[in-house]
Amino acid sequence: FDVHVNRAPIGGKIVEVEYKPGKFLVASRDEASVQNEMNTITIDGRGTLVRFSQIAGLIARRVICYKKPGDFVTTGERVGLIRFGSRVDVHLGPEWKIRVKEGERVSAGSSILAEMTPKE
């Protein structure tokens, strides 16, 4: 219930904002990532694409995205919100090393989720 304002996980150019209607399952359930209403935002930044999904839940039935394709964002910038909190999934490619552990609480705009691994 405490994820309300959603922030860009990386700075760059928003290349896609895709809205998908869906169900309103409890957001903590695995199937919510596939079946629930959501916005999926793709950012092209630092030579990589990062996608994240704002996922509505049982109580939070409204996801709002302030940005559109072509907009530029900075790391940690507000990009939208989910009424009454819910869930945000961040999708990273193999060039990222995850720094947080499963179940760890993170803070919007200040917790570092992952680092890019150096290119060989």
Short mmCIF file of C-alpha atoms in Angstrom, two decimals:
data_model
loop_
_atom_site.label_atom_id
_atom_site.label_comp_id
_atom_site.label_asym_id
_atom_site.label_seq_id
_atom_site.Cartn_x
_atom_site.Cartn_y
_atom_site.Cartn_z
CA PHE A 1 0.00 0.00 0.00
CA ASP A 2 2.96 2.36 0.00
CA VAL A 3 3.93 2.50 -3.69
CA HIS A 4 2.17 5.60 -4.97
CA VAL A 5 4.53 7.84 -6.97
CA ASN A 6 6.52 6.01 -9.62
CA ARG A 7 9.96 7.19 -10.75
CA ALA A 8 12.17 6.55 -13.75
CA PRO A 9 14.70 3.80 -12.93
CA ILE A 10 17.14 5.29 -15.46
CA GLY A 11 17.51 8.58 -17.30
CA GLY A 12 16.96 8.68 -21.05
CA LYS A 13 14.35 8.95 -23.75
CA ILE A 14 10.95 7.31 -23.37
CA VAL A 15 10.50 5.24 -26.51
CA GLU A 16 7.23 3.52 -25.65
CA VAL A 17 4.30 3.76 -23.25
CA GLU A 18 1.96 0.82 -23.67
CA TYR A 19 -1.36 0.59 -21.81
CA LYS A 20 -2.90 -2.85 -21.34
CA PRO A 21 -6.37 -3.29 -19.88
CA GLY A 22 -6.79 -6.29 -17.62
CA LYS A 23 -7.91 -7.76 -14.36
CA PHE A 24 -7.50 -6.39 -10.85
CA LEU A 25 -5.97 -9.37 -9.05
CA VAL A 26 -4.07 -8.87 -5.79
CA ALA A 27 -0.88 -7.18 -7.04
CA SER A 28 1.47 -9.42 -5.04
CA ARG A 29 0.35 -12.52 -6.96
CA ASP A 30 2.68 -13.68 -9.74
CA GLU A 31 -0.10 -13.69 -12.34
CA ALA A 32 -0.75 -9.97 -11.73
CA SER A 33 2.37 -9.21 -13.83
CA VAL A 34 0.60 -10.70 -16.84
CA GLN A 35 -3.13 -10.42 -16.22
CA ASN A 36 -3.68 -7.07 -14.48
CA GLU A 37 -4.27 -3.64 -15.98
CA MET A 38 -0.91 -1.90 -16.49
CA ASN A 39 1.23 0.68 -18.25
CA THR A 40 4.60 -0.56 -19.49
CA ILE A 41 7.15 2.20 -20.10
CA THR A 42 10.38 1.68 -22.06
CA ILE A 43 13.33 4.05 -21.59
CA ASP A 44 16.40 4.13 -23.85
CA GLY A 45 19.29 5.36 -21.75
CA ARG A 46 23.03 4.80 -21.35
CA GLY A 47 23.10 2.37 -24.25
CA THR A 48 20.42 0.06 -22.85
CA LEU A 49 16.65 -0.33 -22.77
CA VAL A 50 14.89 -0.53 -19.40
CA ARG A 51 11.22 -1.41 -19.11
CA PHE A 52 9.03 -1.02 -16.08
CA SER A 53 5.36 -1.75 -15.55
CA GLN A 54 2.92 0.13 -13.35
CA ILE A 55 0.51 -2.63 -12.29
CA ALA A 56 -2.96 -2.00 -10.87
CA GLY A 57 -4.22 -4.24 -8.09
CA LEU A 58 -7.32 -5.27 -6.21
CA ILE A 59 -7.72 -1.89 -4.51
CA ALA A 60 -5.56 0.30 -6.76
CA ARG A 61 -7.57 0.31 -9.94
CA ARG A 62 -5.99 3.28 -11.65
CA VAL A 63 -2.49 3.66 -13.09
CA ILE A 64 -1.44 7.09 -14.33
CA CYS A 65 1.55 7.88 -16.55
CA TYR A 66 2.55 11.53 -16.98
CA LYS A 67 4.98 10.85 -19.84
CA LYS A 68 4.69 10.02 -23.52
CA PRO A 69 7.06 8.65 -26.17
CA GLY A 70 9.72 11.21 -27.06
CA ASP A 71 9.89 12.71 -23.57
CA PHE A 72 13.26 12.72 -21.79
CA VAL A 73 13.51 11.79 -18.11
CA THR A 74 16.25 11.87 -15.50
CA THR A 75 16.97 9.02 -13.09
CA GLY A 76 14.47 9.20 -10.23
CA GLU A 77 12.15 11.65 -12.00
CA ARG A 78 8.44 11.20 -11.33
CA VAL A 79 6.77 9.51 -14.27
CA GLY A 80 3.40 8.55 -12.85
CA LEU A 81 1.47 7.14 -9.95
CA ILE A 82 -0.77 4.33 -8.87
CA ARG A 83 -3.72 5.28 -6.72
CA PHE A 84 -3.53 3.55 -3.32
CA GLY A 85 -0.20 1.96 -4.20
CA SER A 86 0.17 -1.38 -5.89
CA ARG A 87 3.15 -2.78 -7.76
CA VAL A 88 5.92 -1.76 -10.14
CA ASP A 89 8.00 -4.38 -11.96
CA VAL A 90 11.37 -3.30 -13.38
CA HIS A 91 12.69 -5.39 -16.30
CA LEU A 92 16.46 -5.27 -16.80
CA GLY A 93 18.65 -6.96 -19.41
CA PRO A 94 21.67 -9.21 -18.80
CA GLU A 95 23.99 -6.18 -18.74
CA TRP A 96 22.72 -5.33 -15.24
CA LYS A 97 23.89 -6.67 -11.87
CA ILE A 98 21.08 -6.66 -9.31
CA ARG A 99 22.03 -4.96 -6.02
CA VAL A 100 18.86 -5.53 -3.99
CA LYS A 101 17.81 -8.80 -2.42
CA GLU A 102 14.41 -10.44 -2.68
CA GLY A 103 12.07 -9.00 -0.03
CA GLU A 104 14.28 -5.97 0.64
CA ARG A 105 12.37 -2.69 1.03
CA VAL A 106 13.47 0.06 -1.31
CA SER A 107 12.82 3.80 -1.29
CA ALA A 108 11.70 5.64 -4.40
CA GLY A 109 14.33 7.89 -5.91
CA SER A 110 17.13 6.82 -3.57
CA SER A 111 17.57 3.03 -3.56
CA ILE A 112 19.90 1.64 -6.23
CA LEU A 113 18.30 -1.47 -7.70
CA ALA A 114 21.07 -2.49 -10.10
CA GLU A 115 24.33 -1.43 -11.73
CA MET A 116 25.39 -1.84 -15.34
CA THR A 117 28.23 -4.28 -15.72
CA PRO A 118 31.28 -2.93 -17.56
CA LYS A 119 31.41 -3.69 -21.28
CA GLU A 120 34.27 -5.93 -22.32
#
